[in-house]
Coordinates of C-alpha atoms and ligand atoms in Angstrom, one line a residue:
X1 CA 33.6 -22.0 24.5
X2 CA 35.7 -25.0 24.2
X3 CA 36.1 -26.6 21.1
X4 CA 32.8 -28.4 20.1
X5 CA 33.0 -32.0 19.2
X6 CA 29.6 -32.8 17.1
X7 CA 28.4 -35.7 15.0
X8 CA 26.2 -36.2 12.1
X9 CA 24.7 -39.9 12.3
X10 CA 22.8 -41.1 9.0
X11 CA 21.6 -44.5 8.9
X12 CA 22.9 -46.1 5.6
X13 CA 19.5 -46.9 4.7
X14 CA 18.8 -44.7 1.7
X15 CA 20.5 -41.6 0.1
X16 CA 20.6 -38.3 2.2
X17 CA 17.7 -35.5 1.4
X18 CA 17.5 -32.2 2.1
X19 CA 16.3 -32.9 5.6
X20 CA 18.9 -34.7 7.3
X21 CA 21.3 -32.8 4.9
X22 CA 20.1 -29.3 6.9
X23 CA 21.2 -31.4 10.3
X24 CA 24.7 -32.1 8.8
X25 CA 25.2 -28.9 7.9
X26 CA 24.0 -27.0 11.0
X27 CA 26.4 -29.7 12.9
X28 CA 29.4 -28.8 10.3
X29 CA 28.9 -24.8 10.6
X30 CA 28.6 -25.0 14.1
X31 CA 31.8 -27.0 14.5
X32 CA 33.6 -24.8 12.3
X33 CA 32.7 -21.5 13.9
X34 CA 34.4 -22.4 16.8
X35 CA 37.2 -24.7 15.7
X36 CA 35.9 -27.7 16.8
X37 CA 35.4 -31.3 15.2
X38 CA 32.4 -32.9 12.9
X39 CA 32.6 -36.6 12.9
X40 CA 30.5 -39.1 10.8
X41 CA 28.7 -41.8 12.7
X42 CA 27.2 -44.6 10.2
X43 CA 24.3 -45.6 12.5
X44 CA 24.2 -49.1 10.6
X45 CA 23.3 -51.7 13.5
X46 CA 20.3 -52.4 11.4
X47 CA 22.2 -55.1 9.4
X48 CA 19.4 -55.7 7.1
X49 CA 18.4 -52.1 5.9
X50 CA 21.8 -50.7 5.9
X51 CA 23.9 -51.3 2.8
X52 CA 27.5 -50.3 2.0
X53 CA 26.4 -48.3 -1.3
X54 CA 24.0 -46.0 0.8
X55 CA 27.1 -45.8 3.0
X56 CA 29.1 -44.7 -0.3
X57 CA 26.3 -42.8 -1.3
X58 CA 26.1 -40.9 1.8
X59 CA 29.8 -40.0 1.7
X60 CA 30.0 -38.8 -2.0
X61 CA 26.9 -36.8 -1.1
X62 CA 28.6 -35.1 1.9
X63 CA 31.9 -34.6 -0.2
X64 CA 30.1 -33.1 -3.2
X65 CA 28.6 -30.4 -0.6
X66 CA 32.0 -29.6 0.9
X67 CA 30.9 -31.1 4.5
X68 CA 34.4 -33.2 5.3
X69 CA 34.6 -34.9 8.4
X70 CA 37.4 -35.1 10.9
X71 CA 36.7 -38.7 11.8
X72 CA 34.2 -41.2 10.6
X73 CA 33.2 -44.8 12.2
X74 CA 30.6 -47.4 12.0
X75 CA 28.1 -48.7 14.4
X76 CA 28.5 -52.1 13.4
X77 CA 32.3 -52.2 14.4
X78 CA 31.3 -51.4 17.8
X79 CA 29.0 -54.0 19.1
X80 CA 31.0 -55.2 22.1
X81 CA 30.9 -51.7 23.4
X82 CA 27.3 -51.4 23.2
X83 CA 27.2 -55.5 24.7
X84 CA 29.3 -54.2 27.6
X85 CA 27.0 -51.1 28.4
X86 CA 23.9 -53.5 28.2
X87 CA 25.6 -55.6 31.1
X88 CA 26.4 -52.6 33.2
X89 CA 22.8 -51.4 32.7
X90 CA 21.4 -55.2 33.9
X91 CA 23.9 -55.5 36.5
X92 CA 22.6 -51.9 37.9
X93 CA 19.1 -53.2 37.7
X94 CA 18.2 -50.4 34.9
X95 CA 17.6 -52.8 32.0
X96 CA 14.9 -55.6 32.5
X97 CA 13.5 -58.3 30.3
X98 CA 9.9 -58.2 29.0
X99 CA 8.2 -60.6 27.0
X100 CA 4.9 -59.2 25.6
X101 CA 4.3 -59.8 21.8
X102 CA 3.6 -56.5 19.6
X103 CA 0.0 -57.8 19.6
X104 CA -0.2 -57.7 23.6
X105 CA 1.5 -54.5 23.8
X106 CA -1.3 -53.0 21.4
X107 CA -4.2 -54.5 23.6
X108 CA -2.5 -53.1 27.0
X109 CA -2.3 -49.6 24.7
X110 CA -5.8 -49.5 23.8
X111 CA -6.9 -50.6 27.5
X112 CA -5.1 -48.0 29.0
X113 CA -6.3 -45.1 26.5
X114 CA -10.0 -46.6 27.0
X115 CA -9.6 -46.0 30.8
X116 CA -8.4 -42.6 30.4
X117 CA -4.8 -43.3 31.1
X118 CA -1.9 -42.5 29.1
X119 CA -0.7 -45.6 27.1
X120 CA 2.6 -45.9 29.0
X121 CA 4.2 -49.4 29.2
X122 CA 2.9 -50.5 32.9
X123 CA 6.5 -52.3 33.9
X124 CA 4.9 -55.7 33.9
X125 CA 8.0 -57.1 32.9
X126 CA 9.8 -55.3 36.2
X127 CA 7.7 -57.8 38.2
X128 CA 8.4 -61.1 36.6
X129 CA 10.0 -63.6 39.2
X130 CA 12.8 -65.7 37.8
X131 CA 10.4 -68.7 37.7
X132 CA 8.0 -66.7 35.3
X133 CA 10.5 -65.6 33.2
X134 CA 11.7 -69.3 32.9
X135 CA 8.2 -70.5 31.9
X136 CA 8.0 -67.6 29.5
X137 CA 11.2 -68.7 27.7
X138 CA 10.0 -72.5 27.9
X139 CA 6.8 -71.1 25.5
X140 CA 9.5 -69.9 23.1
X141 CA 9.5 -66.3 24.0
X142 CA 12.6 -64.4 23.9
X143 CA 12.8 -60.9 25.9
X144 CA 13.3 -57.5 24.6
X145 CA 15.0 -55.2 26.9
X146 CA 13.6 -52.1 28.6
X147 CA 15.6 -49.3 30.1
X148 CA 14.1 -48.1 33.7
X149 CA 13.4 -44.5 33.5
X150 CA 13.5 -42.6 37.0
X151 CA 10.1 -41.4 36.8
X152 CA 11.5 -37.9 37.6
X153 CA 11.7 -35.0 35.2
X154 CA 14.3 -34.4 32.6
X155 CA 15.3 -31.2 32.0
X156 CA 17.8 -29.2 29.9
X157 CA 18.2 -26.0 28.2
X158 CA 17.9 -27.0 24.7
X159 CA 19.9 -24.3 22.2
X160 CA 17.3 -23.9 20.0
X161 CA 14.0 -24.6 22.2
X162 CA 15.1 -23.2 25.2
X163 CA 14.2 -24.9 28.5
X164 CA 12.8 -28.2 28.1
X165 CA 11.3 -30.7 30.6
X166 CA 10.1 -33.9 30.1
X167 CA 8.2 -36.1 32.8
X168 CA 9.6 -39.5 32.4
X169 CA 6.6 -41.0 34.3
X170 CA 4.7 -40.1 31.2
X171 CA 6.7 -42.1 28.7
X172 CA 7.5 -45.9 28.4
X173 CA 10.6 -47.1 29.4
X174 CA 12.3 -47.3 25.8
X175 CA 13.2 -50.7 24.6
X176 CA 16.7 -50.8 24.3
X177 CA 17.7 -54.3 22.8
X178 CA 14.7 -56.3 20.5
X179 CA 14.0 -59.9 20.8
X180 CA 16.0 -60.9 18.2
X181 CA 18.9 -59.2 20.1
X182 CA 19.4 -56.3 17.7
X183 CA 19.8 -52.8 19.1
X184 CA 17.6 -49.6 18.7
X185 CA 19.2 -46.5 18.3
X186 CA 18.9 -45.3 21.7
X187 CA 21.8 -47.2 23.6
X188 CA 24.8 -47.1 20.8
X189 CA 24.2 -43.3 20.1
X190 CA 24.7 -42.6 23.6
X191 CA 27.6 -45.2 23.9
X192 CA 28.9 -43.4 21.1
X193 CA 28.6 -39.8 22.1
X194 CA 30.4 -40.8 25.5
X195 CA 33.5 -42.2 24.1
X196 CA 33.9 -39.8 21.4
X197 CA 33.2 -36.9 24.0
X198 CA 30.5 -35.3 21.9
X199 CA 29.9 -32.0 23.3
X200 CA 26.8 -31.2 21.2
X201 CA 24.0 -33.6 20.1
X202 CA 22.8 -31.3 17.2
X203 CA 19.3 -32.8 15.2
X204 CA 16.0 -32.5 14.2
X205 CA 13.1 -32.0 16.8
X206 CA 11.6 -35.4 16.1
X207 CA 14.1 -36.6 18.6
X208 CA 13.5 -34.3 21.5
X209 CA 11.5 -37.1 23.1
X210 CA 14.1 -39.4 22.8
X211 CA 16.6 -37.2 24.5
X212 CA 14.7 -37.5 27.7
X213 CA 15.5 -41.3 27.8
X214 CA 18.9 -40.5 26.5
X215 CA 19.8 -38.1 28.9
X216 CA 18.9 -40.8 31.7
X217 CA 21.2 -43.2 30.1
X218 CA 24.0 -40.9 29.9
X219 CA 24.0 -40.5 33.3
X220 CA 23.4 -44.5 34.0
X221 CA 26.4 -45.1 31.9
X222 CA 28.6 -42.6 34.3
X223 CA 28.7 -40.0 31.4
X224 CA 27.2 -36.7 31.7
X225 CA 24.8 -35.4 28.6
X226 CA 26.3 -33.1 26.1
X227 CA 24.3 -30.2 25.1
X228 CA 21.4 -30.5 23.0
X229 CA 19.7 -28.6 20.3
X230 CA 16.9 -29.7 18.5
X231 CA 16.2 -28.0 15.1
X232 CA 12.5 -27.5 13.7
X233 CA 11.6 -30.2 10.7
X234 CA 11.5 -28.8 7.2
X235 CA 8.1 -28.1 5.9
X236 CA 7.6 -27.6 1.9
X237 CA 6.5 -24.3 0.0
X238 CA 2.8 -25.6 0.3
X239 CA 3.1 -26.1 4.1
X240 CA 3.2 -29.4 4.1
X241 CA 5.6 -31.9 5.4
X242 CA 8.2 -32.9 2.9
X243 CA 8.2 -37.0 3.7
X244 CA 6.5 -37.9 0.4
X245 CA 8.8 -36.0 -1.5
X246 CA 12.3 -36.8 0.1
X247 CA 13.2 -39.1 -2.8
X248 CA 13.2 -36.2 -5.4
X249 CA 14.9 -34.3 -2.8
X250 CA 17.8 -36.3 -2.3
X251 CA 21.3 -34.8 -2.5
X252 CA 21.9 -37.1 -5.2
X253 CA 18.9 -36.1 -7.5
X254 CA 19.5 -32.2 -7.0
X255 CA 23.0 -32.6 -7.7
X256 CA 21.9 -34.9 -11.0
X257 CA 19.5 -31.8 -11.6
X258 CA 22.7 -29.2 -11.8
X259 CA 22.0 -27.5 -8.6
X260 CA 25.2 -26.1 -7.3
X261 CA 26.2 -27.4 -3.9
X262 CA 26.4 -23.8 -2.4
X263 CA 22.8 -22.9 -3.4
X264 CA 21.9 -25.9 -1.5
X265 CA 23.9 -25.1 1.4
X266 CA 23.0 -21.2 1.4
X267 CA 19.2 -22.3 1.5
X268 CA 19.3 -24.8 4.2
X269 CA 21.6 -22.9 6.2
X270 CA 19.2 -19.7 6.2
X271 CA 15.6 -20.9 6.0
X272 CA 13.8 -20.9 9.3
X273 CA 16.7 -18.5 10.7
X274 CA 16.3 -14.9 11.3
X275 CA 19.1 -14.4 8.4
X276 CA 17.9 -13.3 5.3
X277 CA 18.2 -16.3 2.5
X278 CA 20.9 -15.0 0.4
X279 CA 23.6 -16.9 -2.0
X280 CA 26.9 -17.2 0.0
X281 CA 29.6 -18.8 -2.5
X282 CA 31.9 -20.5 0.8
X283 CA 31.1 -22.7 3.3
X284 CA 32.9 -20.6 5.5
X285 CA 31.0 -17.6 5.1
X286 CA 28.0 -19.2 6.3
X287 CA 29.8 -20.9 9.4
X288 CA 31.0 -17.3 10.4
X289 CA 27.3 -16.2 10.1
X290 CA 26.0 -19.2 12.1
X291 CA 24.4 -19.1 15.3
X292 CA 21.9 -21.1 17.3
X293 CA 20.3 -17.9 18.5
X294 CA 18.9 -17.3 15.1
X295 CA 17.0 -20.5 14.7
X296 CA 13.2 -20.2 15.0
X297 CA 11.0 -22.4 16.5
X298 CA 8.8 -22.7 13.5
X299 CA 9.4 -25.3 10.7
X300 CA 11.6 -24.0 7.9
X301 CA 10.2 -23.8 4.6
X302 CA 12.1 -25.4 1.7
X303 CA 11.1 -23.8 -1.5
X304 CA 12.3 -25.5 -4.7
X305 CA 11.9 -22.0 -6.4
X306 CA 14.0 -20.3 -3.9
X307 CA 16.4 -22.7 -4.5
X308 CA 16.6 -22.5 -8.3
X309 CA 16.6 -18.8 -7.6
X310 CA 19.5 -19.1 -5.6
X311 CA 21.3 -21.2 -8.0
X312 CA 20.8 -18.7 -10.8
X313 CA 22.2 -16.2 -8.6
X314 CA 25.3 -18.2 -7.9
X315 CA 25.9 -18.5 -11.4
X316 CA 25.5 -14.8 -12.0
X317 CA 27.9 -14.3 -9.5
X318 CA 30.3 -17.1 -10.5
X319 CA 34.1 -15.8 -10.7
X320 CA 34.7 -15.4 -14.7
X321 CA 37.7 -17.8 -14.5
X322 CA 35.5 -20.4 -13.0
X323 CA 32.7 -20.2 -15.6
X324 CA 35.3 -20.1 -18.4
X325 CA 37.1 -23.5 -16.9
X326 CA 33.9 -25.1 -17.1
X327 CA 32.7 -23.9 -20.1
X328 CA 36.2 -25.2 -21.6
X329 CA 35.7 -28.5 -19.8
X330 CA 32.2 -29.0 -21.9
X331 CA 33.5 -30.9 -25.2
X332 CA 30.7 -28.9 -27.1
X333 CA 32.2 -25.7 -26.3
X334 CA 35.5 -26.3 -26.1
X335 CA 36.4 -24.3 -29.2
X336 CA 34.7 -21.1 -28.1
X337 CA 36.6 -18.2 -29.8
X338 CA 35.8 -15.9 -26.5
X339 CA 34.4 -17.9 -24.0
X340 CA 34.2 -15.1 -21.5
X341 CA 32.0 -12.8 -23.9
X342 CA 29.7 -15.8 -24.6
X343 CA 29.4 -16.5 -20.6
X344 CA 28.9 -12.8 -19.6
X345 CA 26.1 -12.9 -22.7
X346 CA 24.0 -15.7 -21.3
X347 CA 24.7 -16.2 -17.6
X348 CA 21.5 -14.2 -16.5
X349 CA 19.5 -16.5 -18.4
X350 CA 20.4 -19.7 -17.1
X351 CA 19.2 -21.4 -13.9
X352 CA 21.5 -24.4 -14.0
X353 CA 25.1 -24.4 -15.8
X354 CA 24.1 -27.0 -18.2
X355 CA 21.6 -24.5 -19.8
X356 CA 24.7 -23.2 -21.4
X357 CA 24.5 -26.1 -23.7
X358 CA 20.9 -24.7 -24.7
X359 CA 22.2 -21.3 -25.6
X360 CA 25.1 -22.3 -27.2
X361 CA 22.7 -24.6 -29.4
X362 CA 20.6 -21.4 -30.1
X363 CA 23.8 -19.2 -30.9
X364 CA 25.6 -21.4 -32.8
X365 CA 23.4 -24.6 -34.1
X366 CA 20.2 -24.8 -35.9
X367 CA 16.8 -23.1 -34.9
X368 CA 13.6 -23.5 -35.8
X369 CA 12.1 -20.8 -37.6
X370 CA 9.1 -19.1 -35.9
X371 CA 6.2 -18.2 -37.9
X372 CA 6.7 -14.7 -38.5
X373 CA 4.4 -14.2 -41.4
X374 CA 3.1 -11.2 -40.2
X375 CA 6.4 -9.4 -40.0
X376 CA 7.4 -10.4 -43.1
X377 CA 7.7 -6.8 -45.0
X378 CA 9.3 -5.7 -41.7
X379 CA 12.1 -8.4 -41.8
X380 CA 12.5 -8.1 -45.5
X381 CA 13.8 -4.4 -44.9
X382 CA 15.9 -5.6 -41.7
X383 CA 17.2 -8.0 -44.0
X384 CA 18.1 -5.3 -46.7
X385 CA 19.8 -3.1 -44.1
X386 CA 21.7 -5.7 -41.9
X387 CA 25.3 -4.2 -41.8
X388 CA 28.1 -6.0 -43.4
X389 CA 31.4 -7.2 -42.1
X390 CA 32.5 -7.9 -38.7
X391 CA 29.9 -7.0 -35.9
X392 CA 30.6 -5.4 -32.5
X393 CA 28.6 -4.5 -29.8
X394 CA 27.2 -1.2 -31.7
X395 CA 26.0 -3.1 -35.0
X396 CA 22.6 -3.7 -33.6
X397 CA 22.0 -0.4 -32.4
X398 CA 23.1 1.1 -35.4
X399 CA 20.9 -1.2 -37.4
X400 CA 17.9 -0.7 -35.4
X401 CA 18.1 3.1 -35.4
X402 CA 18.0 2.8 -39.1
X403 CA 15.2 0.4 -39.1
X404 CA 13.2 2.6 -36.6
X405 CA 13.6 5.8 -38.9
X406 CA 12.8 3.8 -42.0
X407 CA 10.1 1.8 -40.7
X408 CA 8.7 4.1 -38.2
X409 CA 8.3 0.9 -35.7
X410 CA 9.6 1.4 -32.0
X411 CA 9.6 -1.0 -28.8
X412 CA 8.5 -4.3 -28.9
X413 CA 7.3 -4.2 -32.8
X414 CA 10.8 -3.0 -33.4
X415 CA 12.9 -5.5 -31.6
X416 CA 10.8 -8.6 -31.0
X417 CA 10.4 -9.9 -34.4
X418 CA 14.5 -9.8 -34.8
X419 CA 14.8 -11.5 -31.6
X420 CA 12.4 -14.3 -32.8
X421 CA 13.8 -14.4 -35.9
X422 CA 17.4 -14.3 -35.2
X423 CA 17.1 -16.7 -31.9
X424 CA 13.5 -18.5 -32.3
X425 CA 12.8 -17.3 -28.8
X426 CA 11.0 -14.6 -27.4
X427 CA 13.2 -14.2 -24.0
X428 CA 17.1 -14.2 -24.1
X429 CA 20.1 -12.2 -23.3
X430 CA 20.7 -8.8 -24.7
X431 CA 20.4 -8.6 -28.4
X432 CA 23.4 -6.5 -29.0
X433 CA 25.6 -9.1 -27.6
X434 CA 23.7 -11.8 -29.3
X435 CA 24.2 -10.2 -32.6
X436 CA 27.9 -10.2 -32.3
X437 CA 27.9 -14.2 -31.1
X438 CA 25.7 -14.7 -34.4
X439 CA 28.0 -12.7 -36.9
X440 CA 26.8 -11.7 -40.3
X441 CA 26.6 -14.9 -41.8
X442 CA 24.1 -16.6 -39.3
X443 CA 22.0 -13.4 -38.6
X444 CA 21.7 -13.0 -42.4
X445 CA 20.8 -16.8 -43.0
X446 CA 18.3 -16.8 -40.1
X447 CA 16.8 -13.6 -41.4
X448 CA 16.3 -15.3 -44.9
X449 CA 14.7 -18.4 -43.6
X450 CA 12.5 -16.2 -41.5
X451 CA 11.2 -14.4 -44.6
X452 CA 11.2 -17.2 -47.1
Ligands
LIG1 N1 20.8 -42.3 12.9 C1 19.9 -41.5 13.8 C2 18.8 -40.7 12.9 O1 19.1 -40.5 11.8 C3 20.4 -40.6 14.6 C4 20.0 -39.4 15.4 C5 20.9 -38.7 16.3 O2 21.7 -37.7 15.6 O3 21.4 -39.0 17.6 O4 17.7 -40.4 13.1

């Protein structure tokens, strides 16, 4: 394959969420796998809804994920190009003026439906004479402009969906320019894809019908259409669409919640594919493994519980030096005497990195002593036999073996009161390591508090 050139084309009308990031990621992985280029196109022709803040935010989020682009440009800088394309299409008789108001169009739609016909635009605009147009404009109407579809079948082999065939006679001629002169996304996208030599258009399957029209526009503008890949949309763990929850699934929110970029990328690259969902530590591994052939036709299931599990797995596998440098960067933990030992102790009990603060609080700060009245006698005995001096990883077993013999307790009855008294928790890291981190003085003080 010649090196592909792909683009991710968000509109800066909000932050990006897991749905559109999946599209960005698939484009990026495909480009990198084949030594190609990934472009970032900012679809900001809608000047009212687009903001610089959102554009900056999108760039921050993509950078945070590691999805760097080879080039970026804004559609708002390119109106001259779109205007030139409009002139060409008009000159070729492929773009025609229409004057219906939204209400009139709605009425036409209803009439067609009530007569059992598909609600396809009737091309009334195409039949207007110059005089009729002039008198409509004299009424104060301004035209919107529709592209004249060929009426033939548009066919392509989609890299995800396989052979596609759209009967262009069964869809309305698309509006390319609104009455106020602003552009819908359809035409600028094609103009840019031609000029930037885009080889593959990779996007969500909500664009399949657009592709039928856009392929005809590519041809009308003298280009040939790129290859197309339309990926199934995401659904939630409950099988419902994600649209209502996308706000909380923005990359910005997930990063604030402490989710690691590679947990997000690993999940989004694998759901809905024939590969297993597993954590990868580098985007390059995901791109090696990427193939359109692996993407299924069914919606891809995005489950936040799975995301958090991947995040926990990523932390478990995190190289020790990275973990230690992150711990040292935390002002509350910068004076840990043995950060490696601390990390190895707690890493199996965190789901986001910031949970280290919670364990540091439990191990080195003040804890709330739970009610252990039932085990008071036992804990008094435990306190009396608590070893003195420096603790090692063997101290716990020496101490508890002795207690086992002296009290006849075993299993949960032996360990749980000690875990609760020493950490205030019912669950946590292995006690032999916890005891080392507590040290004699803190362990003694906590047992004393528990029996007081
Ligand atoms: N701005 C369009 C969107 O976000 C781009 C679609 C495309 O990739 O062509 O839906």
